CSV table of C-alpha atoms and ligand atoms in Angstrom, one decimal:
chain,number,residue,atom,x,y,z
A,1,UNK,CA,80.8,-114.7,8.9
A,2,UNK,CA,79.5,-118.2,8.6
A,3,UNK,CA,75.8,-119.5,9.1
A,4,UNK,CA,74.7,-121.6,11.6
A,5,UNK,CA,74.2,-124.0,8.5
A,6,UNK,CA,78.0,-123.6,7.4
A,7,UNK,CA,79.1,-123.8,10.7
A,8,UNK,CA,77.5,-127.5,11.2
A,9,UNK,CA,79.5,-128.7,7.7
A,10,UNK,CA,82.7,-130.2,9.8
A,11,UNK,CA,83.0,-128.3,13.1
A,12,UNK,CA,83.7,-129.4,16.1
A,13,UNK,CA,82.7,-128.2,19.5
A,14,UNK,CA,83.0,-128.5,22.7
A,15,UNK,CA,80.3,-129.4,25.1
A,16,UNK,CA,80.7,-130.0,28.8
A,17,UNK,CA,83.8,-131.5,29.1
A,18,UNK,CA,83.4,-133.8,26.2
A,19,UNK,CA,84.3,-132.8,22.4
A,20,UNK,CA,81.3,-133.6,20.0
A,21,UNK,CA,81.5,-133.1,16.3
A,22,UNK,CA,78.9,-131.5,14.8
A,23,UNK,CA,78.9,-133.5,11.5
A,24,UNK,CA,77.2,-132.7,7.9
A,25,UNK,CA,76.9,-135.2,5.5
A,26,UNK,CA,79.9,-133.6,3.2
A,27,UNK,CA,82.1,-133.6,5.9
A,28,UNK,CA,81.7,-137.8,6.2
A,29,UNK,CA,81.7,-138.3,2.6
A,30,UNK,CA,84.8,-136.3,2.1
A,31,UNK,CA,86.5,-138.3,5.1
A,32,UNK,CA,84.4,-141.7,3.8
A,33,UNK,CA,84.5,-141.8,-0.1
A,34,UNK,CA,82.6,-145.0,-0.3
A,35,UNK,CA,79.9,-143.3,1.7
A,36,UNK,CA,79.1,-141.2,-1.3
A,37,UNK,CA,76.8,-144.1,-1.9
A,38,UNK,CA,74.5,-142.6,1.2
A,39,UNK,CA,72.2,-139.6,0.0
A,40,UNK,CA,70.0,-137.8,1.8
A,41,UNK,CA,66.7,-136.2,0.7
A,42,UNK,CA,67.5,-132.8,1.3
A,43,UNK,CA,69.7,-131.0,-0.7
A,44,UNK,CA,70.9,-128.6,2.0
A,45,UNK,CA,71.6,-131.8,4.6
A,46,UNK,CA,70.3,-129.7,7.6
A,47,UNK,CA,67.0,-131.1,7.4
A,48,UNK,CA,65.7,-134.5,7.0
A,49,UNK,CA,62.0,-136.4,6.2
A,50,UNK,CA,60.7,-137.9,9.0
A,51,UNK,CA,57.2,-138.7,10.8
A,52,UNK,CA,56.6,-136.2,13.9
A,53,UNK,CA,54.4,-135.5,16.9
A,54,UNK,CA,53.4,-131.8,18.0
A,55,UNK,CA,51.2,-133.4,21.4
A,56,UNK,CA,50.1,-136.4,22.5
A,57,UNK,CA,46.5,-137.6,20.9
A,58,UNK,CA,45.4,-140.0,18.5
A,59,UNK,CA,46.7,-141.4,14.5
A,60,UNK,CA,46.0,-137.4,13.7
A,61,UNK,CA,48.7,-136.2,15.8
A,62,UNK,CA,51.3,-137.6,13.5
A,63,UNK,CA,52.5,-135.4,10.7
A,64,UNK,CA,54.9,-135.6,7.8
A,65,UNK,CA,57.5,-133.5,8.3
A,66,UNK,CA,60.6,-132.9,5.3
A,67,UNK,CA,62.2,-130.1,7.1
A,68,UNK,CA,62.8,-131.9,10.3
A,69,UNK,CA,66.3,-131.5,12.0
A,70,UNK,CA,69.1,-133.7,10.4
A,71,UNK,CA,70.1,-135.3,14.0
A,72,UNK,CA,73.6,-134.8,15.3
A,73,UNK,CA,75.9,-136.7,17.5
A,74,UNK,CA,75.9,-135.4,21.2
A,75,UNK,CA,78.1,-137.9,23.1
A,76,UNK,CA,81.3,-139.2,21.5
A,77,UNK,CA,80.1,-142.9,22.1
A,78,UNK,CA,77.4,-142.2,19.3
A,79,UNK,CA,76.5,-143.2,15.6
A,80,UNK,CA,74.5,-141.4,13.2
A,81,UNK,CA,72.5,-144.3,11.2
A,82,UNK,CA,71.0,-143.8,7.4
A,83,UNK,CA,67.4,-145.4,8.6
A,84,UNK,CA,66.3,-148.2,5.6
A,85,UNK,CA,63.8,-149.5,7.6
A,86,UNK,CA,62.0,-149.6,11.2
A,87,UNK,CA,58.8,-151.6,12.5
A,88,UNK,CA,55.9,-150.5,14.2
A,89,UNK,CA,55.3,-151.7,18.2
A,90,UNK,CA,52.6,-151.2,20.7
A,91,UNK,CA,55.5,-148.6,22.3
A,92,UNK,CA,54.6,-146.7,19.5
A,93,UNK,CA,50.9,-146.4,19.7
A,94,UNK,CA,51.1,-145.8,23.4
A,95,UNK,CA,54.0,-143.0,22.8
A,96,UNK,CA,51.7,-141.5,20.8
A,97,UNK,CA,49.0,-140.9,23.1
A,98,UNK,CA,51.5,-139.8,26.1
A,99,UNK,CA,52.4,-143.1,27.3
A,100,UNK,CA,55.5,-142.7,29.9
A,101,UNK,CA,56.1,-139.2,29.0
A,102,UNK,CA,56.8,-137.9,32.8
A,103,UNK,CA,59.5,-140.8,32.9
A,104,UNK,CA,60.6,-140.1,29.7
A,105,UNK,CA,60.9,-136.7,29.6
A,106,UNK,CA,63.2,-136.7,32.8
A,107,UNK,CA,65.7,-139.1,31.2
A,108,UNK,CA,65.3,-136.5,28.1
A,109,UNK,CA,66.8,-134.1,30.7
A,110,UNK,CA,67.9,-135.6,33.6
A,111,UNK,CA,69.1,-132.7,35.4
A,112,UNK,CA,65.7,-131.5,35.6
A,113,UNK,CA,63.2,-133.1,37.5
A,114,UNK,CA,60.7,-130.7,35.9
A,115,UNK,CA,61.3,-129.8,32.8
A,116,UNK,CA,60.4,-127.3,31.2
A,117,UNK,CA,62.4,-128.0,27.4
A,118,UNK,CA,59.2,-129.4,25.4
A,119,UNK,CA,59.8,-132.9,23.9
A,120,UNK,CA,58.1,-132.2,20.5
A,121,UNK,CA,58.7,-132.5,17.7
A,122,UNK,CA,59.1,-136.0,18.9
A,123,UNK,CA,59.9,-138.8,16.2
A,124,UNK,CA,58.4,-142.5,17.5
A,125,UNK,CA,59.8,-145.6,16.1
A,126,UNK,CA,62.3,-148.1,17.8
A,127,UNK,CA,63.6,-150.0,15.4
A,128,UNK,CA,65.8,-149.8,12.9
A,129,UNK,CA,67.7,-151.5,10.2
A,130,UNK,CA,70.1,-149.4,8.6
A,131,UNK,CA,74.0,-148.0,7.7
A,132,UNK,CA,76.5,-146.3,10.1
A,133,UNK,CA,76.7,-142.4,8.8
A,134,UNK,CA,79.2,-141.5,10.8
A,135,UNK,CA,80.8,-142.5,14.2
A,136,UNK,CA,81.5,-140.5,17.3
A,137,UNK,CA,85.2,-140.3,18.1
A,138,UNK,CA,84.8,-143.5,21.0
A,139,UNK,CA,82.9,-145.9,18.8
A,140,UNK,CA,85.0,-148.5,18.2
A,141,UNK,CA,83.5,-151.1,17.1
A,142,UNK,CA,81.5,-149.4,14.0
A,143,UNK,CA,82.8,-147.8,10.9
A,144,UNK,CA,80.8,-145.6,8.8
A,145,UNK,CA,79.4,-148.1,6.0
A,146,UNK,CA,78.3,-150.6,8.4
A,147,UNK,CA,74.8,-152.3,8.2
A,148,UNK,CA,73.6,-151.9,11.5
A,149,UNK,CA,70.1,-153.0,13.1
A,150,UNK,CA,69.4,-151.6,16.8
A,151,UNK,CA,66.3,-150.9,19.3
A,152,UNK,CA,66.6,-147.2,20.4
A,153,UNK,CA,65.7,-146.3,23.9
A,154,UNK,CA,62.1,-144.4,24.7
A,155,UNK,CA,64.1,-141.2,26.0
A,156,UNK,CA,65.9,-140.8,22.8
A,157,UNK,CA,64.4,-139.7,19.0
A,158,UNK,CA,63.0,-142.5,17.2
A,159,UNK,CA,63.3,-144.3,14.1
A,160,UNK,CA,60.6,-143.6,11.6
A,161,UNK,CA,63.0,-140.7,10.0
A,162,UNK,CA,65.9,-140.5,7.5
A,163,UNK,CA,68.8,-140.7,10.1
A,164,UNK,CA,68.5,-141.2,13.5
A,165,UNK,CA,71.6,-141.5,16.5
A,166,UNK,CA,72.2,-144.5,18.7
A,167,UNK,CA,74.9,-145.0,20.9
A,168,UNK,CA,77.7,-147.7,19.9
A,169,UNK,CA,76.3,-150.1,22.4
A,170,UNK,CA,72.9,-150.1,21.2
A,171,UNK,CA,74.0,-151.2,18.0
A,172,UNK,CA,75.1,-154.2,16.3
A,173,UNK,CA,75.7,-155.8,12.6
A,174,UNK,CA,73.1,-157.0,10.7
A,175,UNK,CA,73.1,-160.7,10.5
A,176,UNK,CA,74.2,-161.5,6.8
A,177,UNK,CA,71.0,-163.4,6.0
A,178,UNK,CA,68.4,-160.7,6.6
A,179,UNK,CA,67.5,-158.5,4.2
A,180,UNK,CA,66.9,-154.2,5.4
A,181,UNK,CA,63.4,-155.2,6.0
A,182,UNK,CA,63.7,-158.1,7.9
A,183,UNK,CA,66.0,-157.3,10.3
A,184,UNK,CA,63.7,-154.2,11.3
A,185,UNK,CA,61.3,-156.8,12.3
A,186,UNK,CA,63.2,-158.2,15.2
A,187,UNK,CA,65.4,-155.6,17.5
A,188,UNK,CA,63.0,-154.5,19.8
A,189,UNK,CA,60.5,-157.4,20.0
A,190,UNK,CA,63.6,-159.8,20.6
A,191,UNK,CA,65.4,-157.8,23.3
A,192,UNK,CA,61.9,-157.8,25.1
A,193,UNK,CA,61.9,-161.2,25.0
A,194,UNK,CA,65.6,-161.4,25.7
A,195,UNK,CA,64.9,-159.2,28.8
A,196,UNK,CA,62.2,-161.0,30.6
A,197,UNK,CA,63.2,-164.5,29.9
A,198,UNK,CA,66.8,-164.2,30.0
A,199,UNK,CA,67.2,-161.5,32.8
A,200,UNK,CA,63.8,-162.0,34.3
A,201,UNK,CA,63.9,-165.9,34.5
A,202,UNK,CA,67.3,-166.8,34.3
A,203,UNK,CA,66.9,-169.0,31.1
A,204,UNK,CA,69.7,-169.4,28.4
A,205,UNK,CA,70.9,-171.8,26.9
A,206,UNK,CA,72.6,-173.7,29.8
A,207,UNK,CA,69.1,-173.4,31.9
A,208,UNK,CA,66.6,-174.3,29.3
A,209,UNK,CA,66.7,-178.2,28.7
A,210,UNK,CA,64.3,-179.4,30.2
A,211,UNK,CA,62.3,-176.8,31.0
A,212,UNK,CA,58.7,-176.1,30.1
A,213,UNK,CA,57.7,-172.5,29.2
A,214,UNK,CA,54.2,-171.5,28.9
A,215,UNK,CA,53.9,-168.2,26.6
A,216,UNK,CA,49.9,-166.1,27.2
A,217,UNK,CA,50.2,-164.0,23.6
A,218,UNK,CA,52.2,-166.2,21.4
A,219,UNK,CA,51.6,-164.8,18.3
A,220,UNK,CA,52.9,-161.0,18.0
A,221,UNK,CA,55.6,-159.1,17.9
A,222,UNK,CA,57.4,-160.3,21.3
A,223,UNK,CA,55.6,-164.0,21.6
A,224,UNK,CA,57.1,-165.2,18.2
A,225,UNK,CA,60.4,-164.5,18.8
A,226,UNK,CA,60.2,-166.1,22.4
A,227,UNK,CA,59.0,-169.1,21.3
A,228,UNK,CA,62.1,-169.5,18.8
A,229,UNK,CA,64.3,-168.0,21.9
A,230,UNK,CA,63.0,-170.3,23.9
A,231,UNK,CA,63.3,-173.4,21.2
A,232,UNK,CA,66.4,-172.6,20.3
A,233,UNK,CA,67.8,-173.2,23.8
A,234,UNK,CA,65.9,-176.5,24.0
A,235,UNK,CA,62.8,-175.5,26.1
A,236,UNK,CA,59.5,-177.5,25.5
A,237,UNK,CA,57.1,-174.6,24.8
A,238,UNK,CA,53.1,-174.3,25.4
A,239,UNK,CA,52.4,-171.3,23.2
A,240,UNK,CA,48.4,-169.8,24.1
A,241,UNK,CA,46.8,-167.6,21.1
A,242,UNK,CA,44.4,-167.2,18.8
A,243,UNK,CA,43.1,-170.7,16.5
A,244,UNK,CA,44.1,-168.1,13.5
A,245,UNK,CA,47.5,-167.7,14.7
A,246,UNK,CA,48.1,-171.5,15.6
A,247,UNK,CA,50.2,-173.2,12.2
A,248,UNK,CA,52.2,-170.0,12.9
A,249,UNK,CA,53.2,-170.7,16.6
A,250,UNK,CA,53.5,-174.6,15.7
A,251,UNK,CA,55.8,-173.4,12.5
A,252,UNK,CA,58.0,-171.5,15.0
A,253,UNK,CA,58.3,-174.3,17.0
A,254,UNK,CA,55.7,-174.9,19.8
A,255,UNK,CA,54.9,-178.1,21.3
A,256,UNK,CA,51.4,-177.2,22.6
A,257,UNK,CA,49.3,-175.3,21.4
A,258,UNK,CA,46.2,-173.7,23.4
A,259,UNK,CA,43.3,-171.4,21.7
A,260,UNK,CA,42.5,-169.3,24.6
A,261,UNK,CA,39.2,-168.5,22.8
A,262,UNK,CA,37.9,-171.9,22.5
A,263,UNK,CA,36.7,-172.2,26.4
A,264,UNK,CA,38.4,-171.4,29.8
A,265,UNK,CA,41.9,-171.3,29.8
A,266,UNK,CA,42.9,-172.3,33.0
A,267,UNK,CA,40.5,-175.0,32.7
A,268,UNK,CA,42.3,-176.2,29.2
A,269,UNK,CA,45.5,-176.1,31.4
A,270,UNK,CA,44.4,-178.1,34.1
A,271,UNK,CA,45.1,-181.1,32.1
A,272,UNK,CA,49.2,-180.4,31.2
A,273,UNK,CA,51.8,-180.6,33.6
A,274,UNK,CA,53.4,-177.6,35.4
A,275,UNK,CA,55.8,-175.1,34.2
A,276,UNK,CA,59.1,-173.9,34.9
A,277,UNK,CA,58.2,-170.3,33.7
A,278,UNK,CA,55.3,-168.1,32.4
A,279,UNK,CA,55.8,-165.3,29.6
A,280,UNK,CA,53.0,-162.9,30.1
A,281,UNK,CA,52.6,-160.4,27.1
A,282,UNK,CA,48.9,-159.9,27.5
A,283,UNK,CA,48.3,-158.5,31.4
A,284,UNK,CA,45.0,-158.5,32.6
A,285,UNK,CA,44.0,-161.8,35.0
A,286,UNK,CA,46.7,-163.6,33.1
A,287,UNK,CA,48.8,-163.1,36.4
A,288,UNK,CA,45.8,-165.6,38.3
A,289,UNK,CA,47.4,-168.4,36.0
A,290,UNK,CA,51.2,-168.0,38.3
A,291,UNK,CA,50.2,-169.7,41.4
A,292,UNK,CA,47.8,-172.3,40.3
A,293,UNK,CA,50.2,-173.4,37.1
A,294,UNK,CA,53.8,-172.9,38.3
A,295,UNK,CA,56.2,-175.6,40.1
A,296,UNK,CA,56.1,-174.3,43.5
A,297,UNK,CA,59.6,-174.3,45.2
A,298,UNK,CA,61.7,-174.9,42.5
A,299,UNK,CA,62.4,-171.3,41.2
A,300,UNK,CA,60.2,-170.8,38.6
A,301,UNK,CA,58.9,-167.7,37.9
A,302,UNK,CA,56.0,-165.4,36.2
A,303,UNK,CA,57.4,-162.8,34.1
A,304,UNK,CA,54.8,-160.1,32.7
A,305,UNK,CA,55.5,-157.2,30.2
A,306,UNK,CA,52.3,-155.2,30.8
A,307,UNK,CA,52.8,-153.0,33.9
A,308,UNK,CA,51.7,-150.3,35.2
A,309,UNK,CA,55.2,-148.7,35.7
A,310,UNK,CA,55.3,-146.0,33.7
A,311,UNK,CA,51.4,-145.4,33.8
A,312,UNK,CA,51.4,-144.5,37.3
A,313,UNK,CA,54.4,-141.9,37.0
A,314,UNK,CA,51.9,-140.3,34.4
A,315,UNK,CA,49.2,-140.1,36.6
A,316,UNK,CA,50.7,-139.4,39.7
A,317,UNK,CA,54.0,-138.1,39.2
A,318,UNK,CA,56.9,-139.3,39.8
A,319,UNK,CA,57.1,-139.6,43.4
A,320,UNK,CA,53.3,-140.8,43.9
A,321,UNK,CA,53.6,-142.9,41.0
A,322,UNK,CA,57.0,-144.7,42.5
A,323,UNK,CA,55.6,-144.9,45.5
A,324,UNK,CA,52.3,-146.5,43.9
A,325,UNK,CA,54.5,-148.9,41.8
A,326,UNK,CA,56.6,-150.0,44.7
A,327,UNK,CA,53.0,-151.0,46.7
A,328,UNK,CA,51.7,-152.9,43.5
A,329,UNK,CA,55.0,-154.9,42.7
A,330,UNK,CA,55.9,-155.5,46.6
A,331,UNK,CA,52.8,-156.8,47.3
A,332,UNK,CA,52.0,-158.9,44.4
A,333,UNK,CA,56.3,-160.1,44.9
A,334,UNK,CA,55.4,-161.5,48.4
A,335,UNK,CA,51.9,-162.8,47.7
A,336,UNK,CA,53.4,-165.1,45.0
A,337,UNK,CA,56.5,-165.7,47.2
A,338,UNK,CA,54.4,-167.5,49.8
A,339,UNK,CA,53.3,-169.9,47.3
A,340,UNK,CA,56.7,-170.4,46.4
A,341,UNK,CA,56.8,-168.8,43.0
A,342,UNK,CA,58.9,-165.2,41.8
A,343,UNK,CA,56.7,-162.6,40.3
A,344,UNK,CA,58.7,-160.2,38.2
A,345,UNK,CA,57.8,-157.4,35.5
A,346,UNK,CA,60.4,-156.8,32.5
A,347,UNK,CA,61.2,-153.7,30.3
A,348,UNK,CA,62.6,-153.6,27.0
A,349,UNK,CA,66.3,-152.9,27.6
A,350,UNK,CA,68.5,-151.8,24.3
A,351,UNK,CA,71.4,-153.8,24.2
A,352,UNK,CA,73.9,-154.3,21.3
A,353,UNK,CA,76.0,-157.3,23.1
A,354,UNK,CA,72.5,-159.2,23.3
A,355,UNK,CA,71.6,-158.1,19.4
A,356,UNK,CA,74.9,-160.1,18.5
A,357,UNK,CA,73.5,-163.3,20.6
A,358,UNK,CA,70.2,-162.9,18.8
A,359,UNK,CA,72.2,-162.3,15.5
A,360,UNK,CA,74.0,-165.2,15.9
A,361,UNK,CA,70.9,-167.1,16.5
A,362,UNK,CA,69.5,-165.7,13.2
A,363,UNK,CA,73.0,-166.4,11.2
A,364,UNK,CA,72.2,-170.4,12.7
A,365,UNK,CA,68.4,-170.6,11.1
A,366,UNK,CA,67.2,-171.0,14.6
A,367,UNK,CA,65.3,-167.7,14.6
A,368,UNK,CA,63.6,-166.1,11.2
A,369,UNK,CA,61.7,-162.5,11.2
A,370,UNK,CA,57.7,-163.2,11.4
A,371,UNK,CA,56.3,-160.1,8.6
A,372,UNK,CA,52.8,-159.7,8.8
A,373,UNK,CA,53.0,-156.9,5.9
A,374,UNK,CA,55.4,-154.1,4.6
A,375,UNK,CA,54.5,-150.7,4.2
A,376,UNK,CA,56.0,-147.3,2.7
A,377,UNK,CA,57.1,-144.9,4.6
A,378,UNK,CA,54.3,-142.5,3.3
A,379,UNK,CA,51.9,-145.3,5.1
A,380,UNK,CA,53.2,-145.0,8.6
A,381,UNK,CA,49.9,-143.6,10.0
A,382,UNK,CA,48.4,-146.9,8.3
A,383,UNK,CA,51.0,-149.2,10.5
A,384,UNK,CA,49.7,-147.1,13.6
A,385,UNK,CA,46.0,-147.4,13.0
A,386,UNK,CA,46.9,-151.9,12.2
A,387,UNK,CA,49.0,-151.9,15.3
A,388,UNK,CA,45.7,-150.3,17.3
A,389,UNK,CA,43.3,-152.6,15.8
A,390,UNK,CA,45.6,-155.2,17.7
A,391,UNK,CA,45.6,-158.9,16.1
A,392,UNK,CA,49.4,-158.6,15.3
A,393,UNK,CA,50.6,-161.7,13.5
A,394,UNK,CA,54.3,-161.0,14.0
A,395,UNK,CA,55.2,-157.9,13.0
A,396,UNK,CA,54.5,-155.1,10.6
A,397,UNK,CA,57.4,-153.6,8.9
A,398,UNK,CA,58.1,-149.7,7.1
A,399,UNK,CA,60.4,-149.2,4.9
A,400,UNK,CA,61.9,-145.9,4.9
A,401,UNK,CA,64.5,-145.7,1.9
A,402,UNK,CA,63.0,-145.9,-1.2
B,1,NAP,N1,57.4,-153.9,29.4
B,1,NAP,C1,58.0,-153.6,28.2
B,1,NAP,O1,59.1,-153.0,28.1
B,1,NAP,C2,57.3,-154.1,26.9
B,1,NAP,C3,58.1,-154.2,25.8
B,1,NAP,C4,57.4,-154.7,24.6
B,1,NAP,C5,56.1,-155.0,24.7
B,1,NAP,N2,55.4,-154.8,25.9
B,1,NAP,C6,54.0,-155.2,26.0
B,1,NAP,O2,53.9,-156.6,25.8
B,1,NAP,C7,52.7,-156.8,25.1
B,1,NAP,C8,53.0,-157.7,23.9
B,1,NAP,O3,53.8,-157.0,22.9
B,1,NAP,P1,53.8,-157.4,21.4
B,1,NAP,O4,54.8,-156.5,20.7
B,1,NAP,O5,54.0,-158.9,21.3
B,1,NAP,O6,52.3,-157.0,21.0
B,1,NAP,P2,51.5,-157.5,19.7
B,1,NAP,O7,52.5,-157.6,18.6
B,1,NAP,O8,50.4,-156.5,19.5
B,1,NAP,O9,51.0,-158.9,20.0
B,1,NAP,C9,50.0,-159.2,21.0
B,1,NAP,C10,49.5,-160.6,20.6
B,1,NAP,O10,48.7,-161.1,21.7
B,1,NAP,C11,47.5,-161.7,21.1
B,1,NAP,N3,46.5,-161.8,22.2
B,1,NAP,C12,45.7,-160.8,22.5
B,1,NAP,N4,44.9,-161.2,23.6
B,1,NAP,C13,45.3,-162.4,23.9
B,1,NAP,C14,45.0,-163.4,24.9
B,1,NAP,N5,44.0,-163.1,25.8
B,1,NAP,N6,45.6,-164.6,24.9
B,1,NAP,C15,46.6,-164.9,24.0
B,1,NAP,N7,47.0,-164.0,23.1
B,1,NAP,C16,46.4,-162.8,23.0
B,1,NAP,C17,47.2,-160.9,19.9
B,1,NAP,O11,46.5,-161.6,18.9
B,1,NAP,P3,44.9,-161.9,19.0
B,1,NAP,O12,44.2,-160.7,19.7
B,1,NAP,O13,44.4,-162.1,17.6
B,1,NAP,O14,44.8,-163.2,19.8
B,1,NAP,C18,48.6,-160.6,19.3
B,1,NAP,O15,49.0,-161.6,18.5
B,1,NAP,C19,52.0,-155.5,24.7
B,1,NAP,O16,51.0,-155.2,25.7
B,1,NAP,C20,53.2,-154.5,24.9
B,1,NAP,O17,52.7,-153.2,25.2
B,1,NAP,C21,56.0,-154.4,27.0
């Protein structure tokens, strides 16, 4: 009779309609000889380090855990990655304390609307910078031995573990120049900025000449990748921040640069010319600055990252809090339509194909990693506690191998 442990070596099994190996590490090194190279902390390869949540609360929640399920691959369009490093985001932080977990929770399990399976342990982390394990049976663009970086989706276990699954189109390969802890920096702070400028506001690299971009909350995690996006395609930039953070955001590339602590803002804007788009990654009244600062008539839009999407499903549930989201965006959509100006809110969208664009952007020295400070993985509640005290300076970075 074998154990459940034994059983997980090299079987495979079907579920649904859909066969899904259940993989150990032997069985991929056996298959993989040069994968020998990856070892895992536990002798048994059942269980793996990794940081976990119990509930929702403050930095106290999180707890080292070294017996923490080794991860396995459920859909045959999955990877298992060896985690080197990940980075810490305001996702994170707000995970932590409960942030979108009704929405969350139902993509967890989408068959129920109320669900009663409990999302903890829950593993937070998004990015990650690290080699393919082992590949479902449909992946086919990935071989086990592959450095991969990738930005996991919300619903799915995070990155500040040992291994951790992705599906083959959230990943991509690591751009040749970037060392493990560099390229944990960038995934999901540039497909945020990939999302609402690209998707959002319809600028690329075709649409950008000529165009002037005004970025509120230039210098974090999203901001300084935007402003290389943004360079990179040819936009002249206006990048508002702190004076602290304003050789970085003129070393990335801005053309203007605006303290927004040094007096009024929209009275220091009143004296440049319009813009063709606004990148909003502070909230707040920064949404006043659309009508009074954008070329009416011509297309250009206000893009903001902080909603209150996810918030109001929390609060209300899903169907109040849809129904509270569709008011808020609908009417705050036509207000700024009558003055001739689009008013959209983005999401962080996980997206290999885009990861390659931004990799190739990387591989041309038009976009570098902005590291505010590495930590070990033993420090993760540290990286929480600097993320909360807000002030980022590009990013903060964990490494997880040793
Ligand atoms: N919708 C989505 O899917 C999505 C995805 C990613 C991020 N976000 C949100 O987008 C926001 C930005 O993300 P991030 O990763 O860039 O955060 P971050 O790394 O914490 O950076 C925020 C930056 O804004 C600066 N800042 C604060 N107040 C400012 C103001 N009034 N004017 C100009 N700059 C200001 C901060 O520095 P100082 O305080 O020193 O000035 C900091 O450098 C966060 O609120 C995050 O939750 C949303």
């Amino acid at each position: 009779m074998f154990t459940f442990a034994q059983k997980r070596l090299c079987s495979e099994v079907v579920v649904g309609s859909s066969i899904v190996r259940i993989l150990k590490n032997e069985h991929a090194f056996k298959r993989c000889p040069h994968l020998q190279k990856i070892s895992t902390s536990s002798k048994r390869n059942t269980v793996m380090p990794a940081w976990v949540i119990d509930k929702y609360g403050s930095n106290e929640v999180l707890r080292f855990n070294s017996n923490t399920m080794f991860p396995i691959l459920n859909y045959p369009n999955e990877v298992i990655i060896k985690v080197h490093a990940t980075s810490i985001n305001p996702i994170d932080v707000n995970m932590r304390n409960g942030y979108g977990s009704v929405s969350l929770n139902m993509s967890r399990d989408p068959m129920k609307m109320k669900s009663s399976a409990s999302e903890f342990p829950l593993i937070l982390g998004r990015d990650v910078s690290g080699v393919v394990l082992e590949c479902g049976l449909s992946v086919k663009y990935f071989k086990p031995g592959d450095r991969v970086w990738a930005a996991i989706s919300p619903w799915k276990q995070g990155t500040m573990a040992e291994f951790v699954v992705a599906s083959g189109n959230e990943i991509s390969l690591i751009p040749k120049s970037l060392s493990d802890t560099q390229a944990a920096s960038l995934p999901f702070a540039a497909l945020t900025a990939w999302t609402a400028l690209v998707n959002s506001c319809g600028l690329n690299k075709k649409t950008c000449p000529g165009k002037r971009v005004l970025i509120v909350g230039a210098s974090g995690g999203v901001g300084t990748v935007a402003i290389q996006l943004l360079k990179a395609w040819g936009a002249h930039v206006t990048a508002v921040c702190s004076i602290d953070a304003q050789s970085l955001v003129k070393d990335l590339g801005a053309d203007d640069v605006i303290d927004y602590q040094a007096g009024d803002l929209e009275e220091q804007l009143k004296s440049r010319q319009l813009f063709d788009a606004i990148l909003d990654n502070v909230g707040g009244t920064t949404e006043n600055l659309a009508p009074l600062f954008l070329k009416p008539w011509s297309g250009a839009a206000f893009v903001t990252l902080v909603t209150p999407f996810l918030y109001n499903n929390d609060r209300l549930g899903i169907a109040d809090g849809m129904m509270r989201t569709g008011i808020t965006l609908g009417s705050k959509v036509m207000k700024n339509l009558c003055k001739g100006i689009h008013y959209r809110w983005a999401f962080f969208t996980s997206s290999g194909p885009a990861l390659d664009e931004i990799g190739e952007l990387v591989e041309a020295g038009k976009i570098r990693p902005v590291i505010n400070k590495v930590l070990s993985f033993s420090e993760v509640p540290k990286a929480f506690q600097m993320m909360e005290e807000g002030h980022a300076r590009g990013k903060t970075v964990i490494r997880v191998d040793k």
